[in-house]
């Protein structure tokens, strides 16, 4: 889901509008124009599970190439 900020053509920054509802496979389910609009949709959580099964990112980590570092802990140890 992407939400656009309020659109004010007289402001210094003019938002594009077009808030969008996107499914777990990247398909656009609904989109809006420039005016204020509410999108209501049901979420099929089985689609999220299906995506996670088909794209198992957690199993593709290469810990031999990098490591996570806790910066806060390192800072507290050095003082």
Short mmCIF file of N, CA, C and O in Angstrom, two decimals:
data_model
loop_
_atom_site.label_atom_id
_atom_site.label_comp_id
_atom_site.label_asym_id
_atom_site.label_seq_id
_atom_site.Cartn_x
_atom_site.Cartn_y
_atom_site.Cartn_z
N UNK A 1 0.85 -1.16 0.00
CA UNK A 1 0.00 0.00 0.00
C UNK A 1 0.89 1.23 0.00
O UNK A 1 1.88 1.28 0.72
N UNK A 2 0.56 2.20 -0.82
CA UNK A 2 1.26 3.48 -0.80
C UNK A 2 0.23 4.57 -0.57
O UNK A 2 -0.85 4.53 -1.15
N UNK A 3 0.54 5.50 0.28
CA UNK A 3 -0.38 6.60 0.57
C UNK A 3 0.28 7.90 0.17
O UNK A 3 1.40 8.19 0.59
N UNK A 4 -0.42 8.66 -0.61
CA UNK A 4 0.12 9.94 -1.03
C UNK A 4 -0.26 11.00 0.02
O UNK A 4 -1.33 10.95 0.60
N UNK A 5 0.61 11.97 0.27
CA UNK A 5 0.22 13.07 1.16
C UNK A 5 -0.87 13.91 0.52
O UNK A 5 -1.16 13.80 -0.67
N UNK A 6 -1.49 14.74 1.34
CA UNK A 6 -2.56 15.62 0.84
C UNK A 6 -2.02 16.50 -0.29
O UNK A 6 -0.90 16.98 -0.24
N UNK A 7 -2.83 16.70 -1.29
CA UNK A 7 -2.42 17.47 -2.47
C UNK A 7 -2.88 18.91 -2.32
O UNK A 7 -4.05 19.18 -2.13
N UNK A 8 -1.96 19.84 -2.40
CA UNK A 8 -2.27 21.26 -2.35
C UNK A 8 -1.51 21.95 -3.48
O UNK A 8 -0.30 22.19 -3.38
N UNK A 9 -2.20 22.25 -4.60
CA UNK A 9 -1.52 22.86 -5.75
C UNK A 9 -0.88 24.21 -5.45
O UNK A 9 -0.02 24.67 -6.19
N UNK A 10 -1.27 24.88 -4.35
CA UNK A 10 -0.69 26.17 -4.00
C UNK A 10 0.55 26.03 -3.12
O UNK A 10 1.23 26.99 -2.85
N UNK A 11 0.84 24.80 -2.65
CA UNK A 11 1.96 24.58 -1.74
C UNK A 11 3.30 24.56 -2.46
O UNK A 11 3.38 24.52 -3.69
N UNK A 12 4.37 24.58 -1.69
CA UNK A 12 5.71 24.53 -2.25
C UNK A 12 6.02 23.18 -2.87
O UNK A 12 6.80 23.07 -3.79
N UNK A 13 5.41 22.14 -2.33
CA UNK A 13 5.56 20.80 -2.87
C UNK A 13 4.17 20.29 -3.23
O UNK A 13 3.28 20.28 -2.39
N UNK A 14 3.96 19.91 -4.46
CA UNK A 14 2.66 19.41 -4.89
C UNK A 14 2.75 17.90 -5.00
O UNK A 14 3.49 17.37 -5.85
N UNK A 15 2.02 17.21 -4.13
CA UNK A 15 2.03 15.76 -4.14
C UNK A 15 1.38 15.24 -5.42
O UNK A 15 0.50 15.87 -6.00
N UNK A 16 1.81 14.10 -5.85
CA UNK A 16 1.31 13.51 -7.09
C UNK A 16 -0.08 12.95 -6.92
O UNK A 16 -0.87 12.91 -7.85
N UNK A 17 -0.43 12.51 -5.72
CA UNK A 17 -1.72 11.85 -5.52
C UNK A 17 -1.59 10.38 -5.88
O UNK A 17 -0.51 9.81 -5.80
N UNK A 18 -2.65 9.78 -6.31
CA UNK A 18 -2.63 8.39 -6.78
C UNK A 18 -2.17 7.39 -5.71
O UNK A 18 -1.28 6.58 -5.95
N UNK A 19 -2.78 7.43 -4.52
CA UNK A 19 -2.52 6.38 -3.55
C UNK A 19 -2.85 5.05 -4.20
O UNK A 19 -3.76 4.95 -5.02
N UNK A 20 -2.12 4.00 -3.84
CA UNK A 20 -2.24 2.73 -4.54
C UNK A 20 -2.25 1.57 -3.56
O UNK A 20 -1.51 1.57 -2.57
N UNK A 21 -3.07 0.58 -3.84
CA UNK A 21 -3.11 -0.65 -3.07
C UNK A 21 -2.48 -1.74 -3.93
O UNK A 21 -2.93 -1.99 -5.05
N UNK A 22 -1.39 -2.34 -3.42
CA UNK A 22 -0.63 -3.32 -4.18
C UNK A 22 -0.65 -4.65 -3.46
O UNK A 22 -0.45 -4.72 -2.25
N UNK A 23 -0.89 -5.74 -4.19
CA UNK A 23 -0.92 -7.08 -3.63
C UNK A 23 0.47 -7.62 -3.37
O UNK A 23 1.47 -7.04 -3.78
N UNK A 24 0.56 -8.77 -2.69
CA UNK A 24 1.86 -9.33 -2.33
C UNK A 24 2.69 -9.82 -3.52
O UNK A 24 3.87 -10.07 -3.38
N UNK A 25 2.09 -9.93 -4.69
CA UNK A 25 2.83 -10.32 -5.89
C UNK A 25 3.13 -9.11 -6.77
O UNK A 25 3.54 -9.25 -7.92
N UNK A 26 2.90 -7.88 -6.26
CA UNK A 26 3.24 -6.67 -6.97
C UNK A 26 2.15 -6.15 -7.89
O UNK A 26 2.32 -5.14 -8.56
N UNK A 27 1.01 -6.83 -7.94
CA UNK A 27 -0.07 -6.38 -8.82
C UNK A 27 -0.83 -5.21 -8.17
O UNK A 27 -1.04 -5.20 -6.97
N UNK A 28 -1.19 -4.22 -8.98
CA UNK A 28 -1.95 -3.07 -8.50
C UNK A 28 -3.41 -3.50 -8.36
O UNK A 28 -4.05 -3.88 -9.34
N UNK A 29 -3.92 -3.47 -7.13
CA UNK A 29 -5.30 -3.88 -6.86
C UNK A 29 -6.27 -2.71 -7.01
O UNK A 29 -7.40 -2.90 -7.42
N UNK A 30 -5.81 -1.52 -6.65
CA UNK A 30 -6.65 -0.33 -6.77
C UNK A 30 -5.74 0.89 -6.72
O UNK A 30 -4.68 0.87 -6.10
N UNK A 31 -6.16 1.96 -7.38
CA UNK A 31 -5.42 3.21 -7.33
C UNK A 31 -6.42 4.36 -7.38
O UNK A 31 -7.56 4.18 -7.79
N UNK A 32 -5.99 5.51 -6.92
CA UNK A 32 -6.87 6.68 -6.86
C UNK A 32 -6.37 7.76 -7.81
O UNK A 32 -5.30 7.63 -8.40
N UNK A 33 -7.12 8.81 -7.90
CA UNK A 33 -6.69 9.99 -8.66
C UNK A 33 -6.17 11.03 -7.67
O UNK A 33 -5.62 10.68 -6.65
N UNK A 34 -6.40 12.29 -7.95
CA UNK A 34 -5.89 13.37 -7.10
C UNK A 34 -6.80 13.70 -5.92
O UNK A 34 -6.34 14.17 -4.91
N UNK A 35 -8.10 13.45 -6.06
CA UNK A 35 -9.03 13.84 -5.01
C UNK A 35 -8.96 12.89 -3.82
O UNK A 35 -8.44 11.78 -3.91
N UNK A 36 -9.48 13.33 -2.67
CA UNK A 36 -9.50 12.50 -1.47
C UNK A 36 -10.39 11.28 -1.71
O UNK A 36 -11.52 11.40 -2.16
N UNK A 37 -9.87 10.12 -1.44
CA UNK A 37 -10.58 8.87 -1.70
C UNK A 37 -10.18 7.84 -0.66
O UNK A 37 -9.06 7.85 -0.15
N UNK A 38 -11.09 6.94 -0.35
CA UNK A 38 -10.81 5.83 0.55
C UNK A 38 -10.90 4.53 -0.24
O UNK A 38 -11.86 4.32 -0.98
N UNK A 39 -9.91 3.69 -0.10
CA UNK A 39 -9.91 2.38 -0.72
C UNK A 39 -10.11 1.35 0.38
O UNK A 39 -9.39 1.37 1.39
N UNK A 40 -11.06 0.46 0.21
CA UNK A 40 -11.30 -0.61 1.17
C UNK A 40 -11.14 -1.93 0.43
O UNK A 40 -11.72 -2.13 -0.64
N UNK A 41 -10.34 -2.82 0.99
CA UNK A 41 -10.12 -4.12 0.35
C UNK A 41 -9.91 -5.17 1.43
O UNK A 41 -9.42 -4.87 2.52
N UNK A 42 -10.28 -6.40 1.13
CA UNK A 42 -10.01 -7.51 2.03
C UNK A 42 -8.61 -8.03 1.75
O UNK A 42 -8.16 -8.04 0.60
N UNK A 43 -7.95 -8.46 2.79
CA UNK A 43 -6.61 -8.99 2.66
C UNK A 43 -6.68 -10.51 2.77
O UNK A 43 -7.21 -11.04 3.74
N UNK A 44 -6.18 -11.19 1.76
CA UNK A 44 -6.11 -12.65 1.77
C UNK A 44 -4.72 -13.03 2.26
O UNK A 44 -3.76 -13.04 1.50
N UNK A 45 -4.62 -13.32 3.55
CA UNK A 45 -3.32 -13.59 4.14
C UNK A 45 -2.66 -14.85 3.57
O UNK A 45 -1.44 -14.99 3.64
N UNK A 46 -3.43 -15.74 2.98
CA UNK A 46 -2.83 -16.93 2.36
C UNK A 46 -1.94 -16.52 1.18
O UNK A 46 -0.97 -17.21 0.87
N UNK A 47 -2.25 -15.41 0.53
CA UNK A 47 -1.41 -14.93 -0.56
C UNK A 47 -0.05 -14.47 -0.04
O UNK A 47 0.96 -14.64 -0.71
N UNK A 48 -0.03 -13.90 1.16
CA UNK A 48 1.24 -13.48 1.77
C UNK A 48 2.07 -14.71 2.10
O UNK A 48 3.26 -14.78 1.82
N UNK A 49 1.42 -15.73 2.68
CA UNK A 49 2.12 -16.97 3.00
C UNK A 49 2.66 -17.62 1.73
O UNK A 49 3.76 -18.15 1.71
N UNK A 50 1.87 -17.60 0.66
CA UNK A 50 2.30 -18.17 -0.60
C UNK A 50 3.53 -17.45 -1.13
O UNK A 50 4.49 -18.08 -1.58
N UNK A 51 3.55 -16.13 -1.06
CA UNK A 51 4.69 -15.34 -1.52
C UNK A 51 5.92 -15.68 -0.70
O UNK A 51 7.01 -15.88 -1.21
N UNK A 52 5.75 -15.78 0.62
CA UNK A 52 6.90 -16.08 1.48
C UNK A 52 7.43 -17.48 1.22
O UNK A 52 8.63 -17.73 1.34
N UNK A 53 6.56 -18.41 0.87
CA UNK A 53 6.99 -19.76 0.54
C UNK A 53 7.74 -19.78 -0.79
O UNK A 53 8.77 -20.45 -0.92
N UNK A 54 7.24 -19.05 -1.77
CA UNK A 54 7.86 -19.04 -3.09
C UNK A 54 9.12 -18.19 -3.16
O UNK A 54 9.89 -18.31 -4.10
N UNK A 55 9.31 -17.32 -2.20
CA UNK A 55 10.48 -16.45 -2.18
C UNK A 55 11.07 -16.48 -0.77
O UNK A 55 10.93 -15.53 0.00
N UNK A 56 11.73 -17.57 -0.39
CA UNK A 56 12.21 -17.74 0.99
C UNK A 56 13.48 -16.93 1.28
O UNK A 56 14.58 -17.46 1.33
N UNK A 57 13.32 -15.64 1.44
CA UNK A 57 14.48 -14.76 1.64
C UNK A 57 15.28 -15.12 2.89
O UNK A 57 16.50 -14.97 2.90
N UNK A 58 14.60 -15.58 3.93
CA UNK A 58 15.30 -15.92 5.16
C UNK A 58 16.27 -17.07 4.99
O UNK A 58 17.25 -17.19 5.73
N UNK A 59 16.05 -17.92 4.00
CA UNK A 59 16.93 -19.07 3.77
C UNK A 59 18.06 -18.73 2.80
O UNK A 59 18.91 -19.57 2.54
N UNK A 60 18.07 -17.52 2.25
CA UNK A 60 19.07 -17.16 1.26
C UNK A 60 20.17 -16.27 1.81
O UNK A 60 20.97 -15.74 1.07
N UNK A 61 20.20 -16.09 3.12
CA UNK A 61 21.23 -15.25 3.71
C UNK A 61 22.61 -15.88 3.53
O UNK A 61 22.76 -17.09 3.61
N UNK A 62 23.58 -15.05 3.27
CA UNK A 62 24.97 -15.51 3.12
C UNK A 62 25.78 -14.95 4.28
O UNK A 62 26.47 -13.94 4.14
N UNK A 63 25.68 -15.59 5.43
CA UNK A 63 26.41 -15.15 6.61
C UNK A 63 27.91 -15.21 6.44
O UNK A 63 28.66 -14.54 7.16
N UNK A 64 28.38 -16.00 5.47
CA UNK A 64 29.82 -16.07 5.22
C UNK A 64 30.34 -14.83 4.50
O UNK A 64 31.53 -14.59 4.44
N UNK A 65 29.43 -14.00 3.95
CA UNK A 65 29.84 -12.81 3.21
C UNK A 65 29.76 -11.53 4.04
O UNK A 65 30.42 -10.55 3.73
N UNK A 66 28.95 -11.54 5.08
CA UNK A 66 28.76 -10.34 5.89
C UNK A 66 28.28 -10.75 7.27
O UNK A 66 27.86 -11.88 7.49
N UNK A 67 28.34 -9.82 8.18
CA UNK A 67 27.78 -10.04 9.50
C UNK A 67 27.06 -8.79 9.96
O UNK A 67 27.40 -7.68 9.57
N UNK A 68 26.03 -8.98 10.77
CA UNK A 68 25.32 -7.85 11.33
C UNK A 68 26.08 -7.35 12.55
O UNK A 68 26.60 -8.13 13.34
N UNK A 69 26.15 -6.03 12.69
CA UNK A 69 26.89 -5.44 13.78
C UNK A 69 25.94 -4.56 14.58
O UNK A 69 25.22 -3.74 14.03
N UNK A 70 25.94 -4.74 15.89
CA UNK A 70 25.12 -3.94 16.79
C UNK A 70 25.92 -2.69 17.17
O UNK A 70 26.77 -2.72 18.05
N UNK A 71 25.66 -1.58 16.47
CA UNK A 71 26.42 -0.34 16.66
C UNK A 71 26.27 0.18 18.09
O UNK A 71 27.25 0.63 18.69
N UNK A 72 25.07 0.13 18.63
CA UNK A 72 24.85 0.63 20.00
C UNK A 72 25.69 -0.13 21.01
O UNK A 72 26.30 0.45 21.90
N UNK A 73 25.75 -1.45 20.86
CA UNK A 73 26.54 -2.27 21.78
C UNK A 73 28.02 -1.95 21.63
O UNK A 73 28.74 -1.82 22.62
N UNK A 74 28.50 -1.78 20.40
CA UNK A 74 29.90 -1.43 20.20
C UNK A 74 30.25 -0.08 20.81
O UNK A 74 31.31 0.07 21.40
N UNK A 75 29.35 0.89 20.69
CA UNK A 75 29.59 2.21 21.28
C UNK A 75 29.67 2.12 22.80
O UNK A 75 30.53 2.75 23.42
N UNK A 76 28.78 1.34 23.42
CA UNK A 76 28.77 1.25 24.88
C UNK A 76 30.00 0.50 25.38
O UNK A 76 30.48 0.76 26.47
N UNK A 77 30.54 -0.42 24.61
CA UNK A 77 31.73 -1.16 25.01
C UNK A 77 32.99 -0.31 24.90
O UNK A 77 33.95 -0.50 25.63
N UNK A 78 32.99 0.66 23.98
CA UNK A 78 34.20 1.47 23.76
C UNK A 78 34.31 2.63 24.75
O UNK A 78 35.34 3.27 24.81
N UNK A 79 33.25 2.92 25.50
CA UNK A 79 33.33 4.04 26.45
C UNK A 79 33.59 3.60 27.84
O UNK A 79 33.60 2.51 28.23
#
